[in-house]
mmCIF file with all atom_site columns, C-alpha atoms in Angstrom:
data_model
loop_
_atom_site.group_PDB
_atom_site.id
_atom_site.type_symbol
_atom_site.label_atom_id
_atom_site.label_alt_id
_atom_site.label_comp_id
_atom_site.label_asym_id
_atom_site.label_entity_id
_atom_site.label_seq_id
_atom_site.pdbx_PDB_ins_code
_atom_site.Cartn_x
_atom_site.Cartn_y
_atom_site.Cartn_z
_atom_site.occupancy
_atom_site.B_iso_or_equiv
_atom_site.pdbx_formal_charge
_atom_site.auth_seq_id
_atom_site.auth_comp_id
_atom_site.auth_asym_id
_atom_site.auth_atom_id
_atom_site.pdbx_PDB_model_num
ATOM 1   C CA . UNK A 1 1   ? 0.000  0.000  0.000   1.00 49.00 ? 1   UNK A CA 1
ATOM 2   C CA . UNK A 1 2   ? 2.912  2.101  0.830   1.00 48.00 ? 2   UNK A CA 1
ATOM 3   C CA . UNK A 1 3   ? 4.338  1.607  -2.827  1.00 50.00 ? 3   UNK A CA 1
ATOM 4   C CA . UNK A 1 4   ? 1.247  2.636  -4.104  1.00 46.00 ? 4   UNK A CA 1
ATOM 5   C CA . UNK A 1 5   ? 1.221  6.028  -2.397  1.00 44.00 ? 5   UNK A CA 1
ATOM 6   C CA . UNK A 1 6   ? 4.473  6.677  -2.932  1.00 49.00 ? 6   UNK A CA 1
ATOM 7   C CA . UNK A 1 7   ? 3.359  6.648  -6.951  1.00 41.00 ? 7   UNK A CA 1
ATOM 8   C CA . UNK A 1 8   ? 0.467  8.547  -6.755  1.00 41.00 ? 8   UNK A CA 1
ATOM 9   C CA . UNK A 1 9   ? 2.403  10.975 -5.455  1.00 44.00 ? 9   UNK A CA 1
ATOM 10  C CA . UNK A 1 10  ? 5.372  10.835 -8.489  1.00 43.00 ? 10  UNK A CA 1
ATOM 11  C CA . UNK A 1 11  ? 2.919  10.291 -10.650 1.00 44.00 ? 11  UNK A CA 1
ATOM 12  C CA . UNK A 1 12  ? 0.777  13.531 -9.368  1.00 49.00 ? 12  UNK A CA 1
ATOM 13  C CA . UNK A 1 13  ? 3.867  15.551 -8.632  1.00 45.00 ? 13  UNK A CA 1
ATOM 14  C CA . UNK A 1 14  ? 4.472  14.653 -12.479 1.00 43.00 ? 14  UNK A CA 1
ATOM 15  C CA . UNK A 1 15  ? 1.101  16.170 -14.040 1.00 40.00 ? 15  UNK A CA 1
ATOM 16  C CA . UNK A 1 16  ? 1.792  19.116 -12.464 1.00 45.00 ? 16  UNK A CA 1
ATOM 17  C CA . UNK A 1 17  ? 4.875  20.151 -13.701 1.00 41.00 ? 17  UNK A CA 1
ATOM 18  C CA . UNK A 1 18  ? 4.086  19.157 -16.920 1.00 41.00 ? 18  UNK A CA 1
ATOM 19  C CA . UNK A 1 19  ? 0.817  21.441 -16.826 1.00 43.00 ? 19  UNK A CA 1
ATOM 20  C CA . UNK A 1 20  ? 2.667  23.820 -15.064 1.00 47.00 ? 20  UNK A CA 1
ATOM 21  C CA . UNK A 1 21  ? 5.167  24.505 -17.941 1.00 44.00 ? 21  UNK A CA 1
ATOM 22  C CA . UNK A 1 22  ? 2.606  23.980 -20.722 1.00 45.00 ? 22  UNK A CA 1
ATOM 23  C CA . UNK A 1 23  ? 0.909  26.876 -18.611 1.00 44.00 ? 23  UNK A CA 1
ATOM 24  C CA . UNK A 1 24  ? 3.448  29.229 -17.754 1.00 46.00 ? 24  UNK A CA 1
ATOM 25  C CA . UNK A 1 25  ? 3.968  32.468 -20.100 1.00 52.00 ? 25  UNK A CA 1
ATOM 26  C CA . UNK A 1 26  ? 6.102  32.191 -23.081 1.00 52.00 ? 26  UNK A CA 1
ATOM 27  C CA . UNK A 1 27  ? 9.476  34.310 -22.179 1.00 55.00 ? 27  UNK A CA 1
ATOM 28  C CA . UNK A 1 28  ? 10.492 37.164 -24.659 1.00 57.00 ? 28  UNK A CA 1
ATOM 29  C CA . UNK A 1 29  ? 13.141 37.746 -26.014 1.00 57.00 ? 29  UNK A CA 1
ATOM 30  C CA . UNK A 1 30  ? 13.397 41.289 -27.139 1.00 65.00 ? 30  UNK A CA 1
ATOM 31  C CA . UNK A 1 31  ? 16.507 41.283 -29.145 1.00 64.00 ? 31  UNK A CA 1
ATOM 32  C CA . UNK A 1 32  ? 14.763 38.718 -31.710 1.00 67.00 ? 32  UNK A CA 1
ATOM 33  C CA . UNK A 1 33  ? 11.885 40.435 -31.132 1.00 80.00 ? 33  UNK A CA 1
ATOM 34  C CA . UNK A 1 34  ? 13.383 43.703 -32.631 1.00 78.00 ? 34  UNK A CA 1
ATOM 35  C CA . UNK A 1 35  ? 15.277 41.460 -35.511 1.00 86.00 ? 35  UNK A CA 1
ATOM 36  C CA . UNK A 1 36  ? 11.691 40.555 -36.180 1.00 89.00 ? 36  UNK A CA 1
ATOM 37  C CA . UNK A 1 37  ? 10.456 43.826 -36.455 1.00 87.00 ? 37  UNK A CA 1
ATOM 38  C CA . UNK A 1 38  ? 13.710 45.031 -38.661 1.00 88.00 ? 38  UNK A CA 1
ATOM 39  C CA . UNK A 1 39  ? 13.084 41.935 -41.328 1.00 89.00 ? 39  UNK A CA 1
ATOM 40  C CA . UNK A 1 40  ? 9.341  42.974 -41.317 1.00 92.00 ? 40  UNK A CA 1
ATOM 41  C CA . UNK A 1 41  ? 10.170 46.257 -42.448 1.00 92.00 ? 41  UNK A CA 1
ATOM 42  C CA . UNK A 1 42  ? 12.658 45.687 -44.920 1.00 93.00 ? 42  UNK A CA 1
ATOM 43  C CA . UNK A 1 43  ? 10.208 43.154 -46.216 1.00 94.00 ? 43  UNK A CA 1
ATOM 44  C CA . UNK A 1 44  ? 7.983  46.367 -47.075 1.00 95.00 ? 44  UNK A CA 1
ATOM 45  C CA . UNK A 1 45  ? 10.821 48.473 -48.515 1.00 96.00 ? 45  UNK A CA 1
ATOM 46  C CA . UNK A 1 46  ? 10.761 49.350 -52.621 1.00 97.00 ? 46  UNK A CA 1
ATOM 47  C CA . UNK A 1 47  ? 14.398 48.659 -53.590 1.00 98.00 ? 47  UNK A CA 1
ATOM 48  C CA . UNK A 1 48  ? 14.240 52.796 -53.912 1.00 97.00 ? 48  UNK A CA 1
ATOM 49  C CA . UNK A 1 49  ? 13.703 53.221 -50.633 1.00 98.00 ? 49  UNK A CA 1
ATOM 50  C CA . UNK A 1 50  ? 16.588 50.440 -49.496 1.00 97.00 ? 50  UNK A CA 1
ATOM 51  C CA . UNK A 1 51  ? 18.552 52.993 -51.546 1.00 98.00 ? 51  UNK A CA 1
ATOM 52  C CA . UNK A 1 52  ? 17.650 56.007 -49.292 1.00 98.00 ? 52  UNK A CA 1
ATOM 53  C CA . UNK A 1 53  ? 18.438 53.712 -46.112 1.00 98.00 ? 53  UNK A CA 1
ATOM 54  C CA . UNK A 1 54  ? 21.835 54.003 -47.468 1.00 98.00 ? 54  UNK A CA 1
ATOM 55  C CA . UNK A 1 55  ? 22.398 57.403 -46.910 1.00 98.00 ? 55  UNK A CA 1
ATOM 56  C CA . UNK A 1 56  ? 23.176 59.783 -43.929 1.00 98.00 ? 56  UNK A CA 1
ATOM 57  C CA . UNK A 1 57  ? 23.307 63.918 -44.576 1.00 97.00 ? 57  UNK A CA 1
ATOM 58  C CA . UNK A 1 58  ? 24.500 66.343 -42.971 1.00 96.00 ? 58  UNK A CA 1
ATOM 59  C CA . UNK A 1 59  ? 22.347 69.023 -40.517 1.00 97.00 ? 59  UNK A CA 1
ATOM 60  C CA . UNK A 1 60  ? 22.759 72.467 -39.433 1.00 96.00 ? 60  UNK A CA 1
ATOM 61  C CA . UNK A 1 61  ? 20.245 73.576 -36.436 1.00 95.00 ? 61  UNK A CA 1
ATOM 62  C CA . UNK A 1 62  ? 22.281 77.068 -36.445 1.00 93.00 ? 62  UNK A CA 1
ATOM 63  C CA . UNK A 1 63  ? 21.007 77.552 -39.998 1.00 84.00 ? 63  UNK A CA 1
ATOM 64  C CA . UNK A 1 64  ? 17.584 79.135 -41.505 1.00 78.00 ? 64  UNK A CA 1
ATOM 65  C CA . UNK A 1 65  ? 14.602 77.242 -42.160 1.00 77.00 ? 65  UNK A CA 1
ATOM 66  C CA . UNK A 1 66  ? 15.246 76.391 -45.452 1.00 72.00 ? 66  UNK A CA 1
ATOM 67  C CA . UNK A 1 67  ? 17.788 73.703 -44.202 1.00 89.00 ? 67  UNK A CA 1
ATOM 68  C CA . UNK A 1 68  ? 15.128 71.924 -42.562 1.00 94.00 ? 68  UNK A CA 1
ATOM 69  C CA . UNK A 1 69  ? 13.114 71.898 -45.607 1.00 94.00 ? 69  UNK A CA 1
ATOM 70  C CA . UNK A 1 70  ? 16.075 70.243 -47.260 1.00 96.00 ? 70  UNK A CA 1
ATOM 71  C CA . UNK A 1 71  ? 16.177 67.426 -45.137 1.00 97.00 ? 71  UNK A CA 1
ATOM 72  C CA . UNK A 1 72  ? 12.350 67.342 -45.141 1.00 98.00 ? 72  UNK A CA 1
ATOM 73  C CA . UNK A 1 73  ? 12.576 66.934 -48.918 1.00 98.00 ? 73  UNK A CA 1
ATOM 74  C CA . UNK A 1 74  ? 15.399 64.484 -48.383 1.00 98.00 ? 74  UNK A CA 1
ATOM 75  C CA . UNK A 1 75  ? 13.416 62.790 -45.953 1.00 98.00 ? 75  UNK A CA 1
ATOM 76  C CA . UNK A 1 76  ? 9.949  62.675 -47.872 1.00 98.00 ? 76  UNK A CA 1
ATOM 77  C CA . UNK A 1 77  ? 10.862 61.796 -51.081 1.00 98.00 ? 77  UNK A CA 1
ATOM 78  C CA . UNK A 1 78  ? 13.750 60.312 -51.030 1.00 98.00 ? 78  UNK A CA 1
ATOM 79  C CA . UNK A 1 79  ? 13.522 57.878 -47.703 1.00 98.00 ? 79  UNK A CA 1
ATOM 80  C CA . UNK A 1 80  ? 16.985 58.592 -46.281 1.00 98.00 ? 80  UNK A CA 1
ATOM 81  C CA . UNK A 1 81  ? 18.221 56.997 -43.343 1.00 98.00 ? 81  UNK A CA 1
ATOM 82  C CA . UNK A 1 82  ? 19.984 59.167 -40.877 1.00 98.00 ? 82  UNK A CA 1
ATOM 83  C CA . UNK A 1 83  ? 20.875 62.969 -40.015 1.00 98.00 ? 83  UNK A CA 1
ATOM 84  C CA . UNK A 1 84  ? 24.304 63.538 -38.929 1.00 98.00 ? 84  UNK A CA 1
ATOM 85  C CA . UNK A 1 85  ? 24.352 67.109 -37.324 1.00 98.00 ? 85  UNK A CA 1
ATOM 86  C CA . UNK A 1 86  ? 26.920 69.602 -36.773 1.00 97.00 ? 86  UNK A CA 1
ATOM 87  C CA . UNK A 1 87  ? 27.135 73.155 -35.982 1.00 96.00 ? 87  UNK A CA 1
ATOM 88  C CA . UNK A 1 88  ? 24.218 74.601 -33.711 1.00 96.00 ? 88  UNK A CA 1
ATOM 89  C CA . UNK A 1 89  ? 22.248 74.555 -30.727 1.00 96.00 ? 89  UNK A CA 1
ATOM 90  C CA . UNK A 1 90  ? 20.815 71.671 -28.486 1.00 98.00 ? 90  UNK A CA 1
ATOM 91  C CA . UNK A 1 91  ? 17.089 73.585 -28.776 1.00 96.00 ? 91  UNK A CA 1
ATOM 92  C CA . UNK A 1 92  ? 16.733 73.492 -32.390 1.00 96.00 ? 92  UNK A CA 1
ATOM 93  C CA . UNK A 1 93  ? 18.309 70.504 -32.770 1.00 97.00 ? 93  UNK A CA 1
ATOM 94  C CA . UNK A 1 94  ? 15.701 68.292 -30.618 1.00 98.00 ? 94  UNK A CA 1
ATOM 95  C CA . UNK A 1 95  ? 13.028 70.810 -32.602 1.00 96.00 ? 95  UNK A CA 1
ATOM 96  C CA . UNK A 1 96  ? 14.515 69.339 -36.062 1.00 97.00 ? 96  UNK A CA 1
ATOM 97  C CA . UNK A 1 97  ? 15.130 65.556 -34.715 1.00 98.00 ? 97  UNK A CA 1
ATOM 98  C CA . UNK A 1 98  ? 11.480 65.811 -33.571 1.00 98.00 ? 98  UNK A CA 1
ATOM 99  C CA . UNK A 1 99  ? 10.015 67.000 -37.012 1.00 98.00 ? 99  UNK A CA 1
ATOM 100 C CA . UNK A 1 100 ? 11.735 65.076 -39.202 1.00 98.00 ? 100 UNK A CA 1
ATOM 101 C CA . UNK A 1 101 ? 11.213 62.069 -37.418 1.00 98.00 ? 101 UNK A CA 1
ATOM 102 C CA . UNK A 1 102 ? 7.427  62.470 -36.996 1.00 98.00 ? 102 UNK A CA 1
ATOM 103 C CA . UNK A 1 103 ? 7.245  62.705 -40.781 1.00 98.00 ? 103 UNK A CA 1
ATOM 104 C CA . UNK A 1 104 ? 9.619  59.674 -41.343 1.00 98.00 ? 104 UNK A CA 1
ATOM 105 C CA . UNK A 1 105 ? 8.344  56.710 -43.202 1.00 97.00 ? 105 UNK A CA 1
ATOM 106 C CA . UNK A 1 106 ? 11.363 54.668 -40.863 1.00 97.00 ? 106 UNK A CA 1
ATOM 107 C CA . UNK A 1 107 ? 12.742 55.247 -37.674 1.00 97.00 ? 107 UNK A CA 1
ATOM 108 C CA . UNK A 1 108 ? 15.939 57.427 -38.547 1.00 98.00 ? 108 UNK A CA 1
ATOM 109 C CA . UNK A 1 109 ? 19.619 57.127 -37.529 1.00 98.00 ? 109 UNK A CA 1
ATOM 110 C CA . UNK A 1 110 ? 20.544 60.243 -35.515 1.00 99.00 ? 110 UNK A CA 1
ATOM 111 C CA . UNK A 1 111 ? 24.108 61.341 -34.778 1.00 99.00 ? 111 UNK A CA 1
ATOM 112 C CA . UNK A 1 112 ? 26.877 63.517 -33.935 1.00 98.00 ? 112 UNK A CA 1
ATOM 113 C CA . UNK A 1 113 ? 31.077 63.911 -33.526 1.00 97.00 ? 113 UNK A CA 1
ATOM 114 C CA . UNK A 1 114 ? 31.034 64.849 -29.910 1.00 98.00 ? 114 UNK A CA 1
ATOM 115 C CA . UNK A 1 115 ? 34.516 63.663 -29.167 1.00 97.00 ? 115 UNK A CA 1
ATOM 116 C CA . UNK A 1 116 ? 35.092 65.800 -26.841 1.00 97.00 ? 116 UNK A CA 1
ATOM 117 C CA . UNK A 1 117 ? 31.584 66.761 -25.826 1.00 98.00 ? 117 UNK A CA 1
ATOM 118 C CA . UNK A 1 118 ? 28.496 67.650 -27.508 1.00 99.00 ? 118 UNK A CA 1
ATOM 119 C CA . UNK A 1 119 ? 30.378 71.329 -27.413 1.00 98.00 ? 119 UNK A CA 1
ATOM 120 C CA . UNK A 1 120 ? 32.233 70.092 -30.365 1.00 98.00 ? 120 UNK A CA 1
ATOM 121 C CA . UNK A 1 121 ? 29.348 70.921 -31.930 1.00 98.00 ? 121 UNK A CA 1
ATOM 122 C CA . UNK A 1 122 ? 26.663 72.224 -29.915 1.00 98.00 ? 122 UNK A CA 1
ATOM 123 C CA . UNK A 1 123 ? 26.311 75.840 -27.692 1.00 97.00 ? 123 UNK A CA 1
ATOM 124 C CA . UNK A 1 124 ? 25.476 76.024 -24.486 1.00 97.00 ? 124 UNK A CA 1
ATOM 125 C CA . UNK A 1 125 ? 26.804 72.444 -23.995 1.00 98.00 ? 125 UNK A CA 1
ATOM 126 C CA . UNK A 1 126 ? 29.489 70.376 -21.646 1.00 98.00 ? 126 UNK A CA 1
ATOM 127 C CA . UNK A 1 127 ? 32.809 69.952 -23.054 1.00 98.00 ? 127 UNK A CA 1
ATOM 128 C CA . UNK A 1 128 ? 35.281 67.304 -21.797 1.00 98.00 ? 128 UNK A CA 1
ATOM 129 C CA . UNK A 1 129 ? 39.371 67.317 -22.209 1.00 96.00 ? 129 UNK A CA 1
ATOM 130 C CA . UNK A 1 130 ? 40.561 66.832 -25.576 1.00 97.00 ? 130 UNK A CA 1
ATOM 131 C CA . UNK A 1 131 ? 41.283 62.956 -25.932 1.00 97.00 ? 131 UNK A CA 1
ATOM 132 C CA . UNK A 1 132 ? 45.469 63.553 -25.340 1.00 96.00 ? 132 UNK A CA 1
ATOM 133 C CA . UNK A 1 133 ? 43.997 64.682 -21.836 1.00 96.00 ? 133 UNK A CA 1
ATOM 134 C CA . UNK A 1 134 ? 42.553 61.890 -21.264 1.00 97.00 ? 134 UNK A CA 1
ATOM 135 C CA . UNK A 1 135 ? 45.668 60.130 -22.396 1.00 97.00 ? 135 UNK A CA 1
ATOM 136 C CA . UNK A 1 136 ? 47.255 61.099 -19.346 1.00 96.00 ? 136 UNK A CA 1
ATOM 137 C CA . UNK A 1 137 ? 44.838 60.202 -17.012 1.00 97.00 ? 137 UNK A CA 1
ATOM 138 C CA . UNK A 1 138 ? 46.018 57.123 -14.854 1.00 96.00 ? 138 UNK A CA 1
ATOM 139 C CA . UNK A 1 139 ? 42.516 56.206 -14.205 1.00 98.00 ? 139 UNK A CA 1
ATOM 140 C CA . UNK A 1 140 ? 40.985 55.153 -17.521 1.00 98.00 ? 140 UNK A CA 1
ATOM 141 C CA . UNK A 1 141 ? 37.747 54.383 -15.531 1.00 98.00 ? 141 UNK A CA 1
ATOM 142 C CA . UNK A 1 142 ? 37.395 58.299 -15.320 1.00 98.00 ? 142 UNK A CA 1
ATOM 143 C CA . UNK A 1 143 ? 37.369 58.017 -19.187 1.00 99.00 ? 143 UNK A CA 1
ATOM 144 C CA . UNK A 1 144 ? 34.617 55.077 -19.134 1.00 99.00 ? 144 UNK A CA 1
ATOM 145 C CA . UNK A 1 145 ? 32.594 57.340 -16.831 1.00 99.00 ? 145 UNK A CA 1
ATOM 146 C CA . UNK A 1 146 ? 32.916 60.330 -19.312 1.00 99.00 ? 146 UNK A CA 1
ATOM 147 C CA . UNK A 1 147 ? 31.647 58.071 -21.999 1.00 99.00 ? 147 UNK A CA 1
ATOM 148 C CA . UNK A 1 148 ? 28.357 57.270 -20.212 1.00 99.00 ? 148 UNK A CA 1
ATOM 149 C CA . UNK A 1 149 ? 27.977 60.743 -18.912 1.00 99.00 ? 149 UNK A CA 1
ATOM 150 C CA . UNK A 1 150 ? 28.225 62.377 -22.481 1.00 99.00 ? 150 UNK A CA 1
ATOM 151 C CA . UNK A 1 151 ? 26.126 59.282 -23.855 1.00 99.00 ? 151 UNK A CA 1
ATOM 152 C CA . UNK A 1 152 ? 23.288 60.518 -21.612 1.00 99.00 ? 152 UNK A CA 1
ATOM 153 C CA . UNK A 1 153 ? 23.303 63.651 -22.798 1.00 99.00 ? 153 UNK A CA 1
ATOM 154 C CA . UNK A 1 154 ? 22.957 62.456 -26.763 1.00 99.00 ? 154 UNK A CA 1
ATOM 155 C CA . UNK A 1 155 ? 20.022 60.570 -25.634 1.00 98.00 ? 155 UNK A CA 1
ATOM 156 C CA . UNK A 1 156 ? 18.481 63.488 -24.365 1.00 98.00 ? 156 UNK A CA 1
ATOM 157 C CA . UNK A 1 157 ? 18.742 65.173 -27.845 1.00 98.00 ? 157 UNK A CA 1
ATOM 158 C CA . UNK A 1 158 ? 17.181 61.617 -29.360 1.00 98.00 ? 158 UNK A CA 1
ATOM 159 C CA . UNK A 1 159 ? 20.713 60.576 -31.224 1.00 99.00 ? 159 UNK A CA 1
ATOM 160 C CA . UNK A 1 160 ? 22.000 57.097 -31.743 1.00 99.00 ? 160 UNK A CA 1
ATOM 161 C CA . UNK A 1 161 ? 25.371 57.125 -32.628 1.00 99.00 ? 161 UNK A CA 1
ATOM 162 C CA . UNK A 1 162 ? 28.287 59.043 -31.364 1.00 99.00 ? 162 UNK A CA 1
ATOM 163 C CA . UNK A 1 163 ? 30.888 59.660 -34.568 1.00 97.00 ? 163 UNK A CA 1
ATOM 164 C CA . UNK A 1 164 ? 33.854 58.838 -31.231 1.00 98.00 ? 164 UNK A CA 1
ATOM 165 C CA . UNK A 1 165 ? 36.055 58.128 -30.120 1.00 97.00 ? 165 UNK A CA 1
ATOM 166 C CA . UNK A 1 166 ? 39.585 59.058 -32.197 1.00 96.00 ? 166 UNK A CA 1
ATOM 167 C CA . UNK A 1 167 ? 41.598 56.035 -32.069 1.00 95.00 ? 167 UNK A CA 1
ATOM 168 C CA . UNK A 1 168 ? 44.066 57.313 -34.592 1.00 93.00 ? 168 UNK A CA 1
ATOM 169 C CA . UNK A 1 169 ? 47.744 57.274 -33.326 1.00 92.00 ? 169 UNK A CA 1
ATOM 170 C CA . UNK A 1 170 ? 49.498 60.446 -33.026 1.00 90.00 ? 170 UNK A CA 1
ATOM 171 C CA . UNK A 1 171 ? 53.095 59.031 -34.603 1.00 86.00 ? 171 UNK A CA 1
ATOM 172 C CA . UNK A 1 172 ? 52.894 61.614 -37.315 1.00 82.00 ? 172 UNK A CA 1
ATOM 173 C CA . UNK A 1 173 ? 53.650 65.496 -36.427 1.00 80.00 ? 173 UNK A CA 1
ATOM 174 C CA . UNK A 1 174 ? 53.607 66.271 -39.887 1.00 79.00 ? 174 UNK A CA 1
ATOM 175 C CA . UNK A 1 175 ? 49.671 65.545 -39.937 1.00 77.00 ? 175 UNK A CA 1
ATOM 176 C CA . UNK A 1 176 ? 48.172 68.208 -37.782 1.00 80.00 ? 176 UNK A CA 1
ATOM 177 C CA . UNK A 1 177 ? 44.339 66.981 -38.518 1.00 84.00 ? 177 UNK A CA 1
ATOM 178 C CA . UNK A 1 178 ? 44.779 64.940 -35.327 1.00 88.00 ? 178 UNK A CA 1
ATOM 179 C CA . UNK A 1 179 ? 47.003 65.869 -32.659 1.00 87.00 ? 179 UNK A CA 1
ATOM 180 C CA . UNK A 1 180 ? 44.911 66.992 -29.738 1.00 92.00 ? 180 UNK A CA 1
ATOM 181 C CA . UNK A 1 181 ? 42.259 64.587 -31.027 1.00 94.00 ? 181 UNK A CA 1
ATOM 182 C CA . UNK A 1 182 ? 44.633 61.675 -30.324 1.00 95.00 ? 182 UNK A CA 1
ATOM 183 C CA . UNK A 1 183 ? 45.028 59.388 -26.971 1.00 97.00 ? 183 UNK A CA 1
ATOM 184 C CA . UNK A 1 184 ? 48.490 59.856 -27.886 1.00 95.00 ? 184 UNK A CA 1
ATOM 185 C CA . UNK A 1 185 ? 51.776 57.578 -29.656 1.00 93.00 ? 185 UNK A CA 1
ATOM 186 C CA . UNK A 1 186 ? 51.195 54.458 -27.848 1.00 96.00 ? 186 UNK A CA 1
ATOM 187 C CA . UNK A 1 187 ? 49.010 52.014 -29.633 1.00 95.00 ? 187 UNK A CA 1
ATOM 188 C CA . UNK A 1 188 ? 48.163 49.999 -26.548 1.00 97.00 ? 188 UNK A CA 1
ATOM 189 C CA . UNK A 1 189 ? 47.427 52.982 -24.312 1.00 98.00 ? 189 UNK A CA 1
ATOM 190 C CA . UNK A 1 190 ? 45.379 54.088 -27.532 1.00 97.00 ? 190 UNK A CA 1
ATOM 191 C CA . UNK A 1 191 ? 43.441 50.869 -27.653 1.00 97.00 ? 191 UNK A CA 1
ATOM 192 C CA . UNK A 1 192 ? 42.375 50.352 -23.799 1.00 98.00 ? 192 UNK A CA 1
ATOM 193 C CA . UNK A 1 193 ? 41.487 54.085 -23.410 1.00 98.00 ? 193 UNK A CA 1
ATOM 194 C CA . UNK A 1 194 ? 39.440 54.259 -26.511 1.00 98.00 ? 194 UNK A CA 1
ATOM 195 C CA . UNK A 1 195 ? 37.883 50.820 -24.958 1.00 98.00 ? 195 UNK A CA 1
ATOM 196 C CA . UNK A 1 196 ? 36.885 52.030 -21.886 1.00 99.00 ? 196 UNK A CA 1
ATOM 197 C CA . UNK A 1 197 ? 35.457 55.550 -23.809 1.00 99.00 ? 197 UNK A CA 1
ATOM 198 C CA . UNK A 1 198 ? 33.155 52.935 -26.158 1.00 99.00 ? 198 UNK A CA 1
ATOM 199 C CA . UNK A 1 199 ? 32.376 50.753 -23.614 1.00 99.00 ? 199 UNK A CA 1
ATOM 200 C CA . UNK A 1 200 ? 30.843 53.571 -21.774 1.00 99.00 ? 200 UNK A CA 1
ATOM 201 C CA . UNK A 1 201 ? 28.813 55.467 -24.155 1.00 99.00 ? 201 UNK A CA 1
ATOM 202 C CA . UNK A 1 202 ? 27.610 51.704 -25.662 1.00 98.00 ? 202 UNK A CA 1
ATOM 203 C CA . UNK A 1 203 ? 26.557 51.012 -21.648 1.00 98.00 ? 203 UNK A CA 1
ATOM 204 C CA . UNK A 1 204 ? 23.668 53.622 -21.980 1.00 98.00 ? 204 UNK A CA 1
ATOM 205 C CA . UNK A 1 205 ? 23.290 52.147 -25.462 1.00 98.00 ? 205 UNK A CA 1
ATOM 206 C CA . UNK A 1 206 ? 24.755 54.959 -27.232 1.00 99.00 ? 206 UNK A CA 1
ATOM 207 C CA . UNK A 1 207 ? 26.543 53.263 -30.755 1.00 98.00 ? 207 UNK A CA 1
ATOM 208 C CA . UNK A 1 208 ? 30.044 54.117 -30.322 1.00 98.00 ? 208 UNK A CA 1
ATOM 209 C CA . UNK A 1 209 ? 32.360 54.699 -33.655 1.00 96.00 ? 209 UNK A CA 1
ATOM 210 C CA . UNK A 1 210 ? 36.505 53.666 -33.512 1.00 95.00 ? 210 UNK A CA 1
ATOM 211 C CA . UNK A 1 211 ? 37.757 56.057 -36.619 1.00 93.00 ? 211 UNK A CA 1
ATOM 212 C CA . UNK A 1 212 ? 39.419 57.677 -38.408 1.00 89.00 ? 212 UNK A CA 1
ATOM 213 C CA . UNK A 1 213 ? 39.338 56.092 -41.657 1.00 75.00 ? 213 UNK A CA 1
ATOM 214 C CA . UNK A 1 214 ? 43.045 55.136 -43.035 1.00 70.00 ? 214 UNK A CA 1
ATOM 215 C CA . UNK A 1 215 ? 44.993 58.247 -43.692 1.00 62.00 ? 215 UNK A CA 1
ATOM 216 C CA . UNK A 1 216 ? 44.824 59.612 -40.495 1.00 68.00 ? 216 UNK A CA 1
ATOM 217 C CA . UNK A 1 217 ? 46.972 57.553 -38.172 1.00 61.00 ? 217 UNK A CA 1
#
């Protein structure tokens, strides 16, 4: 009798973890829920407007009104798909952002160089050391916090992307497109500080950028 309790109980204990799982929620997974969304929308796209997608252009919030209209044109008819702004003001930059990405087919791709700060750019902004500051720093944690700190602040004006940092070596003094821009001569010191600067903005999901192109150092 005892052996017969004893499975009645197994098999019970059984039932209900099987109904248990076949009743519990099904867990999400947002990052394949987003790659979801992404394919669904590119399913839509004409191959014109995959063209557009291509293409970022440049912004100027310090300029009249018939900049914005550019990029509304731009934006309408030709479905590109990202602003990349420069020289202005925080104010009329989150005014532009805003329009042009209510009238949007897609979600665009907002961004900035704000190596050294969105002051790079921006009035009325913070500005940070130049990068071969923050090469001699012999706490590159202070340059991880930086990164978050100034990613917080693009989110605030809706961008994305952060054109940052310079990883280019400073080993040429005959190139003066750099120099102040530069962690400095040593490519390993280079490396881990520009690290910690990416890892920082990228931890308050800002997209970090390691550049310059070839040419520069």
């Amino acid at each position: 009798m005892k052996g017969i309790y004893s499975k009645i109980l197994f098999f019970s204990a059984a039932l209900a973890l099987v109904f248990g799982m076949s009743a519990a929620p099904k867990k999400s997974y947002p990052i394949y829920d987003k790659n979801a969304w992404v394919d669904s929308v590119l399913e839509t796209m004409t191959l014109d407007e995959k063209i557009g997608q291509l293409f970022m252009v440049d912004a100027f919030s310090s300029k009249e009104k018939y900049n914005l209209a550019q990029l509304e044109n731009l934006v309408n008819n030709y479905k590109i798909g990202g602003i990349i702004f420069f020289k202005g003001s925080p104010y009329k930059q989150v005014e532009m952002t805003n329009r042009l990405q209510t009238i949007s087919k897609f979600p665009l791709i907002i961004g900035m160089d704000a190596e050294w700060g969105l002051a790079m750019r921006l009035d009325s902004t913070i500005q940070y050391g130049y990068q071969m500051s923050m090469g001699a720093l012999k706490d590159d944690s202070l340059i991880y916090f930086m990164g978050r700190d100034l990613a917080r602040q693009c989110k605030r004006l809706g961008m994305h992307i952060n054109f940052a940092p310079d990883v280019d070596i400073n080993n040429n003094p005959l190139n003066p497109v750099i120099h102040m821009r530069s962690f400095g001569e040593n490519k390993f010191a280079v490396s881990r500080k520009a690290t910690m600067y990416m890892q920082g903005m990228q931890d308050e999901h800002i997209l970090a950028v390691a550049k310059h192109f070839p040419g520069h150092g």
